[in-house]
Coordinates of C-alpha atoms in Angstrom, one line a residue:
X1 CA 122.6 104.4 94.8
X2 CA 119.2 106.2 94.0
X3 CA 118.2 109.5 94.5
X4 CA 117.0 108.9 98.1
X5 CA 120.1 106.9 99.1
X6 CA 119.0 103.4 99.3
X7 CA 120.1 100.4 98.4
X8 CA 117.4 98.1 95.8
X9 CA 116.5 94.5 95.9
X10 CA 114.9 92.3 93.8
X11 CA 112.2 90.0 96.6
X12 CA 111.8 87.7 93.4
X13 CA 113.4 87.0 90.5
X14 CA 110.1 87.3 87.8
X15 CA 109.7 84.2 85.0
X16 CA 109.6 85.1 81.4
X17 CA 105.7 85.3 80.5
X18 CA 104.7 85.2 83.6
X19 CA 101.7 87.0 84.7
X20 CA 101.8 90.1 87.9
X21 CA 98.9 87.9 89.5
X22 CA 101.7 84.4 89.7
X23 CA 104.7 86.2 90.3
X24 CA 103.6 88.1 93.4
X25 CA 102.0 85.0 94.6
X26 CA 105.7 84.2 94.5
X27 CA 107.0 87.1 96.2
X28 CA 105.1 86.7 98.7
X29 CA 105.5 83.0 99.3
X30 CA 101.5 82.8 99.2
X31 CA 101.0 79.1 99.6
X32 CA 97.7 78.9 100.2
X33 CA 95.3 81.6 98.3
X34 CA 92.0 80.5 98.9
X35 CA 92.8 80.7 103.0
X36 CA 94.4 84.0 101.8
X37 CA 92.2 85.6 100.1
X38 CA 89.2 84.4 101.2
X39 CA 86.5 87.1 103.3
X40 CA 87.5 86.9 106.6
X41 CA 84.8 85.3 109.5
X42 CA 84.3 85.2 113.1
X43 CA 85.7 81.7 113.0
X44 CA 89.0 83.1 112.3
X45 CA 89.2 84.2 115.3
X46 CA 90.8 81.9 118.3
X47 CA 88.7 81.4 121.3
X48 CA 89.8 83.9 124.0
X49 CA 90.1 81.5 126.6
X50 CA 93.3 80.2 125.8
X51 CA 94.2 83.5 127.7
X52 CA 94.9 81.1 130.5
X53 CA 93.5 84.4 132.9
X54 CA 90.5 84.8 130.5
X55 CA 88.3 83.2 132.6
X56 CA 89.2 84.4 135.5
X57 CA 88.7 88.3 134.2
X58 CA 85.8 87.5 132.8
X59 CA 84.3 86.4 136.3
X60 CA 85.3 89.1 138.4
X61 CA 84.3 91.9 135.6
X62 CA 80.6 90.1 135.8
X63 CA 80.3 90.0 139.5
X64 CA 81.4 93.8 139.2
X65 CA 78.0 94.7 137.0
X66 CA 76.4 92.9 139.2
X67 CA 77.1 93.9 142.1
X68 CA 77.0 97.1 140.7
X69 CA 81.2 97.9 141.3
X70 CA 82.8 100.4 140.2
X71 CA 85.0 99.5 137.2
X72 CA 87.8 102.1 135.3
X73 CA 88.8 101.3 132.3
X74 CA 92.6 102.9 131.8
X75 CA 94.1 103.0 129.0
X76 CA 97.2 104.7 126.6
X77 CA 96.8 107.7 124.8
X78 CA 97.9 106.5 121.2
X79 CA 95.1 104.8 119.0
X80 CA 96.2 102.1 119.7
X81 CA 94.7 102.6 123.4
X82 CA 91.7 105.0 122.7
X83 CA 90.3 102.2 120.4
X84 CA 90.9 99.0 122.8
X85 CA 89.5 101.3 125.6
X86 CA 86.1 102.6 123.8
X87 CA 85.7 98.6 122.4
X88 CA 86.2 97.9 126.5
X89 CA 84.0 100.5 127.8
X90 CA 80.9 100.4 125.0
X91 CA 81.0 96.6 126.1
X92 CA 80.2 96.9 129.7
X93 CA 78.1 99.6 128.6
X94 CA 75.6 97.7 127.3
X95 CA 76.4 94.7 129.8
X96 CA 75.3 97.7 132.5
X97 CA 78.4 98.2 134.4
X98 CA 79.1 100.9 136.4
X99 CA 82.0 102.0 134.0
X100 CA 83.8 104.7 133.7
X101 CA 87.7 105.8 132.0
X102 CA 90.7 107.5 132.2
X103 CA 94.1 108.2 129.5
X104 CA 97.0 109.6 131.1
X105 CA 98.2 112.6 129.8
X106 CA 101.6 112.1 127.1
X107 CA 102.9 115.5 128.7
X108 CA 102.4 115.7 132.2
X109 CA 102.4 111.8 132.8
X110 CA 103.9 110.2 130.6
X111 CA 103.2 106.3 129.3
X112 CA 101.4 103.9 131.9
X113 CA 100.3 103.5 135.2
X114 CA 100.8 106.3 137.2
X115 CA 100.5 106.4 141.7
X116 CA 98.4 109.7 141.3
X117 CA 95.9 108.1 139.5
X118 CA 95.9 104.8 141.3
X119 CA 95.6 107.3 144.2
X120 CA 92.2 108.7 142.9
X121 CA 90.5 105.7 141.8
X122 CA 90.8 104.2 145.7
X123 CA 89.5 107.6 146.9
X124 CA 86.4 106.6 144.5
X125 CA 86.3 102.9 146.1
X126 CA 87.2 101.6 142.4
X127 CA 87.0 97.9 142.5
X128 CA 88.3 97.0 139.2
X129 CA 90.8 99.0 136.9
X130 CA 90.9 97.3 133.7
X131 CA 94.5 98.2 131.3
X132 CA 94.2 98.5 127.6
X133 CA 98.2 99.0 126.1
X134 CA 99.6 99.7 129.1
X135 CA 100.3 98.2 132.9
X136 CA 102.6 94.8 131.8
X137 CA 105.5 97.3 133.4
X138 CA 103.8 99.1 135.9
X139 CA 104.9 96.3 138.3
X140 CA 104.4 98.9 141.4
X141 CA 101.7 100.4 140.8
X142 CA 99.6 97.5 139.9
X143 CA 100.8 96.5 143.6
X144 CA 99.8 99.9 145.5
X145 CA 96.3 99.2 143.9
X146 CA 96.3 95.6 144.4
X147 CA 96.9 96.9 148.4
X148 CA 93.8 99.9 148.3
X149 CA 91.7 96.5 146.8
X150 CA 91.8 97.7 143.4
X151 CA 91.4 94.2 141.1
X152 CA 93.5 95.1 138.1
X153 CA 92.9 93.3 134.4
X154 CA 96.1 94.4 132.9
X155 CA 95.3 93.8 129.1
X156 CA 99.0 94.5 127.2
X157 CA 101.1 93.6 124.6
X158 CA 104.7 95.1 124.8
X159 CA 108.0 94.1 126.2
X160 CA 107.8 91.6 129.2
X161 CA 110.0 92.8 131.9
X162 CA 111.9 90.5 134.4
X163 CA 109.6 91.1 137.0
X164 CA 106.4 91.0 136.4
X165 CA 103.5 92.5 138.1
X166 CA 100.9 90.6 140.8
X167 CA 97.9 91.7 139.2
X168 CA 94.5 90.4 139.2
X169 CA 94.7 88.7 135.8
X170 CA 97.2 89.9 133.2
X171 CA 96.2 89.0 129.6
X172 CA 98.8 88.7 127.2
X173 CA 99.3 86.6 124.2
X174 CA 103.4 86.3 124.9
X175 CA 102.5 85.1 128.4
X176 CA 99.9 82.6 127.0
X177 CA 101.5 79.7 125.8
X178 CA 98.4 78.1 124.9
X179 CA 97.1 80.9 122.9
X180 CA 98.9 80.3 119.1
X181 CA 99.1 83.8 117.8
X182 CA 101.5 85.9 119.5
X183 CA 101.0 89.1 117.7
X184 CA 97.7 91.1 119.1
X185 CA 98.2 95.2 119.7
X186 CA 96.9 96.3 122.8
X187 CA 93.0 97.2 121.1
X188 CA 93.1 93.7 120.0
X189 CA 94.5 92.0 123.3
X190 CA 91.2 94.2 124.9
X191 CA 89.0 93.2 122.2
X192 CA 89.8 89.7 123.4
X193 CA 88.6 90.4 126.6
X194 CA 85.9 91.3 125.5
X195 CA 84.6 88.8 123.1
X196 CA 84.9 86.5 126.0
X197 CA 82.6 88.9 128.5
X198 CA 80.0 89.3 125.2
X199 CA 80.3 85.0 125.1
X200 CA 80.3 84.9 128.7
X201 CA 77.2 86.3 129.1
X202 CA 75.2 84.8 125.8
X203 CA 75.9 88.2 123.2
X204 CA 78.0 86.6 121.1
X205 CA 76.4 88.9 118.2
X206 CA 77.6 91.9 119.7
X207 CA 81.4 91.1 118.4
X208 CA 81.4 91.7 115.3
X209 CA 80.5 95.4 116.0
X210 CA 83.9 95.7 118.0
X211 CA 85.7 94.1 114.9
X212 CA 85.9 97.9 113.3
X213 CA 87.4 99.3 116.5
X214 CA 90.0 96.4 117.3
X215 CA 90.9 96.7 113.8
X216 CA 92.1 100.7 114.5
X217 CA 95.1 100.0 116.4
X218 CA 95.7 97.1 115.1
X219 CA 96.5 98.9 111.4
X220 CA 97.9 101.8 113.6
X221 CA 100.5 100.6 116.0
X222 CA 101.8 98.5 113.0
X223 CA 101.7 95.1 114.4
X224 CA 102.0 92.3 111.5
X225 CA 99.0 92.1 109.4
X226 CA 98.9 88.3 109.5
X227 CA 97.6 85.3 110.8
X228 CA 94.5 87.0 113.3
X229 CA 95.8 90.2 112.7
X230 CA 95.2 90.0 109.7
X231 CA 91.4 88.5 109.3
X232 CA 90.4 90.7 112.4
X233 CA 90.8 93.6 110.2
X234 CA 89.4 92.7 107.4
X235 CA 86.8 92.1 109.5
X236 CA 87.0 95.7 110.8
X237 CA 87.3 97.2 107.6
X238 CA 83.7 95.7 106.2
X239 CA 81.7 96.7 109.6
X240 CA 83.3 100.2 109.5
X241 CA 81.2 100.5 106.1
X242 CA 78.0 99.9 108.8
X243 CA 79.2 101.1 111.9
X244 CA 77.9 100.8 114.8
X245 CA 80.1 104.0 116.2
X246 CA 78.4 107.5 115.4
X247 CA 81.9 109.2 116.1
X248 CA 83.5 106.8 114.3
X249 CA 81.3 107.8 110.7
X250 CA 81.8 111.3 112.5
X251 CA 85.5 110.9 111.8
X252 CA 85.3 109.7 108.3
X253 CA 83.0 111.9 107.2
X254 CA 85.3 114.7 108.1
X255 CA 88.2 113.1 106.5
X256 CA 86.4 113.1 102.9
X257 CA 86.7 108.7 103.5
X258 CA 83.2 107.9 104.5
X259 CA 81.7 106.8 100.8
X260 CA 85.5 105.7 99.8
X261 CA 86.7 102.2 99.3
X262 CA 88.0 101.8 103.3
X263 CA 91.4 100.4 103.7
X264 CA 94.6 100.4 106.0
X265 CA 95.4 103.3 104.2
X266 CA 91.7 105.2 106.1
X267 CA 93.1 103.6 108.9
X268 CA 96.9 104.9 108.6
X269 CA 96.5 107.8 107.2
X270 CA 93.1 108.9 107.9
X271 CA 91.3 108.5 110.7
X272 CA 94.8 107.6 112.9
X273 CA 96.4 111.1 112.9
X274 CA 93.3 112.3 114.1
X275 CA 93.0 110.2 116.8
X276 CA 96.4 110.5 117.8
X277 CA 96.5 115.1 117.4
X278 CA 94.0 115.0 120.6
X279 CA 97.4 113.0 122.8
X280 CA 100.0 115.0 121.0
X281 CA 98.7 118.1 121.2
X282 CA 96.0 118.5 124.6
X283 CA 94.2 116.2 126.0
X284 CA 93.6 111.9 124.9
X285 CA 90.0 112.3 126.1
X286 CA 88.8 113.9 123.2
X287 CA 89.8 110.8 120.7
X288 CA 88.1 108.7 122.9
X289 CA 85.1 110.8 123.6
X290 CA 84.9 110.8 119.5
X291 CA 85.0 107.7 120.0
X292 CA 82.4 106.9 122.5
X293 CA 80.1 109.9 121.3
X294 CA 76.6 109.5 120.4
X295 CA 75.1 110.8 117.0
X296 CA 74.2 114.2 119.3
X297 CA 77.5 114.6 120.4
X298 CA 79.8 113.0 117.9
X299 CA 80.0 117.0 115.3
X300 CA 81.5 118.5 118.4
X301 CA 84.0 116.1 119.3
X302 CA 85.4 115.2 116.1
X303 CA 85.2 119.2 114.6
X304 CA 87.7 119.5 117.7
X305 CA 89.9 116.4 116.1
X306 CA 89.7 117.9 113.2
X307 CA 91.2 121.6 114.6
X308 CA 93.6 119.4 116.6
X309 CA 94.8 118.0 113.0
X310 CA 95.3 120.6 111.7
X311 CA 97.5 122.5 113.8
X312 CA 99.3 120.0 113.9
X313 CA 100.1 119.8 110.7
X314 CA 101.3 123.3 111.1
X315 CA 103.3 122.8 113.6
X316 CA 105.2 119.7 111.9
X317 CA 106.0 121.8 108.7
X318 CA 107.7 124.2 110.9
X319 CA 109.6 122.1 114.0
X320 CA 110.7 120.2 110.8
X321 CA 112.8 122.7 109.0
X322 CA 114.2 124.0 113.1
X323 CA 115.0 120.1 113.7
X324 CA 116.8 120.2 110.7
X325 CA 118.7 123.3 111.2
X326 CA 119.4 122.3 114.4
X327 CA 120.9 118.5 113.6
X328 CA 124.9 117.7 112.5
X329 CA 124.2 115.5 109.4
X330 CA 127.3 114.5 109.5
X331 CA 126.7 112.7 112.6
X332 CA 126.1 109.1 112.5
X333 CA 122.6 109.6 114.5
X334 CA 121.0 113.0 114.0
X335 CA 120.7 114.6 117.9
X336 CA 118.7 118.3 118.3
X337 CA 116.6 119.3 120.7
X338 CA 114.6 122.8 121.3
X339 CA 111.3 124.1 123.1
X340 CA 109.0 121.7 121.0
X341 CA 106.2 119.9 121.8
X342 CA 106.7 116.2 123.1
X343 CA 104.0 115.2 121.4
X344 CA 105.8 115.5 117.9
X345 CA 108.7 115.4 118.5
X346 CA 108.4 111.1 118.0
X347 CA 107.0 112.3 114.0
X348 CA 109.9 114.7 113.4
X349 CA 112.3 112.0 114.7
X350 CA 110.2 109.4 112.4
X351 CA 110.6 112.0 109.3
X352 CA 114.2 112.6 109.8
X353 CA 115.0 109.0 109.7
X354 CA 113.7 108.6 106.8
X355 CA 114.7 111.4 104.7
X356 CA 118.6 111.3 106.0
X357 CA 119.1 107.1 106.3
X358 CA 120.5 108.2 110.8
X359 CA 118.9 107.1 113.3
X360 CA 117.3 110.6 114.5
X361 CA 117.3 111.1 118.3
X362 CA 114.9 114.7 118.9
X363 CA 114.0 116.0 122.5
X364 CA 111.2 118.8 123.7
X365 CA 113.4 121.3 126.3
X366 CA 111.1 122.0 128.9
X367 CA 113.5 124.2 130.9
X368 CA 115.1 121.2 133.4
X369 CA 114.8 118.6 131.5
X370 CA 114.4 117.2 128.2
X371 CA 111.9 114.9 126.7
X372 CA 112.8 112.7 123.6
X373 CA 111.6 109.9 121.2
X374 CA 113.9 107.8 119.0
X375 CA 113.6 106.7 115.3
X376 CA 115.5 104.0 113.9
X377 CA 116.2 101.3 110.9
X378 CA 116.5 98.0 111.3
X379 CA 120.9 97.0 112.5
X380 CA 120.6 99.8 114.9
X381 CA 119.1 99.3 117.6
X382 CA 117.0 102.0 120.4
X383 CA 117.3 101.3 123.0
X384 CA 120.8 99.0 123.3
X385 CA 122.1 102.5 121.6
X386 CA 120.4 104.2 125.2
X387 CA 121.7 102.4 127.4
X388 CA 125.0 102.5 126.7
X389 CA 123.8 106.2 127.7
X390 CA 122.3 104.8 130.8
X391 CA 123.8 107.3 133.1
X392 CA 122.7 110.4 132.3
X393 CA 118.8 109.9 131.5
X394 CA 116.6 109.3 133.7
X395 CA 114.1 106.8 132.2
X396 CA 114.0 105.3 129.1
X397 CA 111.8 102.4 127.0
X398 CA 110.9 101.6 123.7
X399 CA 112.0 99.1 121.2
X400 CA 114.1 98.3 118.0
X401 CA 113.4 101.2 115.7
X402 CA 111.0 103.1 118.6
X403 CA 111.8 104.4 121.6
X404 CA 111.3 107.8 124.4
X405 CA 113.2 108.6 127.2
X406 CA 114.1 111.5 129.5
X407 CA 116.7 112.9 131.3
X408 CA 118.4 116.4 133.1
X409 CA 119.2 119.4 131.4
X410 CA 122.3 119.4 132.5
X411 CA 123.3 115.7 131.2
X412 CA 122.4 116.5 127.8
X413 CA 125.6 117.4 126.2
X414 CA 127.3 113.9 128.2
X415 CA 124.2 112.3 127.0
X416 CA 124.9 113.3 123.0
X417 CA 128.8 112.5 124.0
X418 CA 127.9 109.1 124.8
X419 CA 125.5 108.2 122.6
X420 CA 127.7 108.9 119.2
X421 CA 130.6 107.1 120.6
X422 CA 128.1 104.0 120.9
X423 CA 126.9 105.3 117.1
X424 CA 130.0 105.5 115.7
X425 CA 131.8 102.3 117.1
X426 CA 128.4 100.5 115.7
X427 CA 128.5 101.7 112.0
X428 CA 132.0 101.3 112.1
X429 CA 132.0 97.3 112.6
X430 CA 128.3 97.4 110.7
X431 CA 127.9 100.5 108.8
X432 CA 124.3 100.8 108.1
X433 CA 122.4 100.6 104.7
X434 CA 119.6 101.9 103.5
X435 CA 117.4 99.0 101.9
X436 CA 114.6 99.1 99.8
X437 CA 113.3 95.5 99.2
X438 CA 111.4 95.1 95.1
X439 CA 108.7 92.6 94.8
X440 CA 109.9 92.3 91.2
X441 CA 110.3 93.2 88.3
X442 CA 107.4 95.0 86.6
X443 CA 106.6 95.8 81.9
X444 CA 104.4 97.7 80.1
X445 CA 102.0 95.7 79.6
X446 CA 101.5 95.2 83.7
X447 CA 100.3 99.0 83.5
X448 CA 96.5 98.3 83.7
X449 CA 93.4 99.3 85.9
X450 CA 93.1 95.5 85.8
X451 CA 96.5 94.9 87.8
X452 CA 95.6 97.7 90.5
X453 CA 92.9 95.2 91.4
X454 CA 94.7 92.0 91.3
X455 CA 97.4 94.2 93.7
X456 CA 94.4 95.6 95.9
X457 CA 93.1 91.8 96.7
X458 CA 96.4 91.5 98.7
X459 CA 95.5 94.0 100.8
X460 CA 94.8 94.7 103.7
X461 CA 98.7 95.9 103.7
X462 CA 101.2 97.3 106.8
X463 CA 103.7 95.1 108.7
X464 CA 104.4 91.5 107.8
X465 CA 102.6 92.1 104.0
X466 CA 103.8 95.8 103.2
X467 CA 102.0 97.3 100.1
X468 CA 104.1 95.5 96.9
X469 CA 107.1 97.3 96.0
X470 CA 107.2 97.0 91.9
X471 CA 110.5 97.8 89.6
X472 CA 109.8 99.5 85.8
X473 CA 113.3 100.2 83.7
X474 CA 113.6 101.9 80.6
X475 CA 111.3 105.0 81.8
X476 CA 111.3 107.5 79.2
X477 CA 110.2 111.0 82.1
X478 CA 107.3 113.4 79.5
X479 CA 106.6 115.7 81.6
X480 CA 106.4 116.7 85.5
X481 CA 104.1 119.7 87.4
X482 CA 104.4 120.1 90.5
X483 CA 101.0 119.9 92.9
X484 CA 99.9 120.5 96.6
X485 CA 100.6 123.4 98.3
X486 CA 104.0 124.9 98.0
X487 CA 104.9 122.4 94.8
X488 CA 105.9 120.0 97.8
X489 CA 104.2 117.2 95.1
X490 CA 104.8 115.9 91.9
X491 CA 102.8 114.1 88.9
X492 CA 104.1 113.2 85.8
X493 CA 103.6 110.9 82.6
X494 CA 105.9 108.8 81.2
X495 CA 106.4 105.8 79.0
X496 CA 107.8 102.1 79.2
X497 CA 107.8 99.4 76.6
X498 CA 106.1 101.8 74.8
X499 CA 103.0 102.1 77.0
X500 CA 102.1 105.5 78.6
X501 CA 101.4 106.2 82.5
X502 CA 100.3 108.7 84.3
X503 CA 102.3 108.8 88.2
X504 CA 102.4 110.9 91.8
X505 CA 105.4 111.3 93.3
X506 CA 104.1 112.2 96.8
X507 CA 107.5 115.1 99.0
X508 CA 109.0 114.6 95.4
X509 CA 109.1 118.6 94.8
X510 CA 112.5 118.7 95.6
X511 CA 113.8 116.1 92.8
X512 CA 111.8 117.4 90.1
X513 CA 114.9 118.3 87.9
X514 CA 116.7 114.9 88.4
X515 CA 113.0 112.7 87.9
X516 CA 113.2 114.0 84.2
X517 CA 116.4 112.0 84.1
X518 CA 115.2 109.0 86.1
X519 CA 114.8 105.6 83.7
X520 CA 114.4 103.5 86.5
X521 CA 111.6 104.0 88.9
X522 CA 110.6 101.8 92.3
X523 CA 106.9 102.2 92.5
X524 CA 103.6 100.7 93.8
X525 CA 101.0 100.1 91.5
X526 CA 97.4 101.8 92.5
X527 CA 93.6 103.0 91.2
X528 CA 93.4 106.7 91.2
X529 CA 89.7 108.4 91.1
X530 CA 89.2 111.4 90.1
X531 CA 85.8 112.9 89.4
X532 CA 84.6 110.2 88.9
X533 CA 87.4 108.5 86.8
X534 CA 89.0 105.9 87.3
X535 CA 92.8 105.1 86.1
X536 CA 96.0 103.0 87.1
X537 CA 98.6 105.5 88.5
X538 CA 102.2 104.6 89.6
X539 CA 103.2 106.0 92.9
X540 CA 106.4 106.7 93.2
X541 CA 109.0 105.7 95.9
X542 CA 112.3 105.8 94.3
X543 CA 114.3 106.3 91.2
X544 CA 117.2 106.1 89.5

């Protein structure tokens, strides 16, 4: 068993003398390298009018624009919803629409379209409501809008319910039999609507300007980075270097990423947390307004995001400690409740799940009610587990590895009993294993800057095209030194097959003594840029 308690498996058995490049092509089953590695173009994207309701949606929006009717973009409070909303608002404003926006508050409203907003918009004579990254499960709220003469255009990608809303138009890839790619993000579906509008109004030259915004949600929402998503992220990362949006550029500058190579890591770990911090801790409007800001407004909006992100980081450390103290590590699933922000309990659940290799359910105690988030791993379905305790819940929803729920505080103990009973039975029947899939074994001669460059060509990395993982055996660790605040991270030097290497291990500070004796490392092979010097580096993932 590894230091993190994971079981390793090799994706591919490398042949003697096989180059790293050839082995990685085989491990990833890339049969058409020419297409896989080619630069993306707009021609790689599918025709937006393959959505059955697209023509209807576009005609309704054109009518609203020409008739000066009020349009509202109503998006979710996460990166996917914010970026999709921003690209639609930019497009509609360019076309001269009378457009505004609403974003539900994570803590006060929760996910989805809400009756109070529909009633507010009806009183303001809104004619068209476009949802972004939500709506497909909001049957009653959509019906209320339509009754109040608000035409609803749903753009969504979430799980399709048994009964669909009766919207004016519904754009969902899994409801579009003729649309060839089913895994678009919420921002991806919003992008398709924007593309259709721009094509219909003879403004196709504007489409590239939106790809960077569409790529934010595509990466941050963890949809597969294959097919059209891969092309869209490639286009977006290229466009981001000369982005038209002052707010996006300022976020990159504040993150120290503007003059660096832009990758999916930039989106997932630098842009995404800043945008999400607004909705997690305060108002989601800070994130959206940053993406909509002009050059004069951008510094103030983005500085607010910086402050909220710093606050989130500080809160996370404290809450994780408190949650760890509250859970019973002997239980099959980890359950903890406390006076914590619902905006970060999902992140805390994710950290606990990763650290202990068990599903985690973390709840915010609001006095009379508890609001929770769950994070799991393959083999334990979050929503199925919550269904077994549904008698004690007010609402719940999500998918296999992440879910949200809330319940009355008086039902908390009964909920725990039901959930633990289900998990105990499930794991007795099918024990949960923490697995780590490794592409193949490295040799000492693979540890070169040239090979780091070759690995990077397989990007963008994400779900469905994960960053390559390698096994390095026969390792001798020569020295280790702590880095970062409180020594949470480590840098180390080592030798394998006579080849010297440098490595870094984030969050591996507590395992420093064990690493000194390690002989097998699981690593990413990457470039390290520091003070103008570029070198190869191993990023530690696990070891024995």
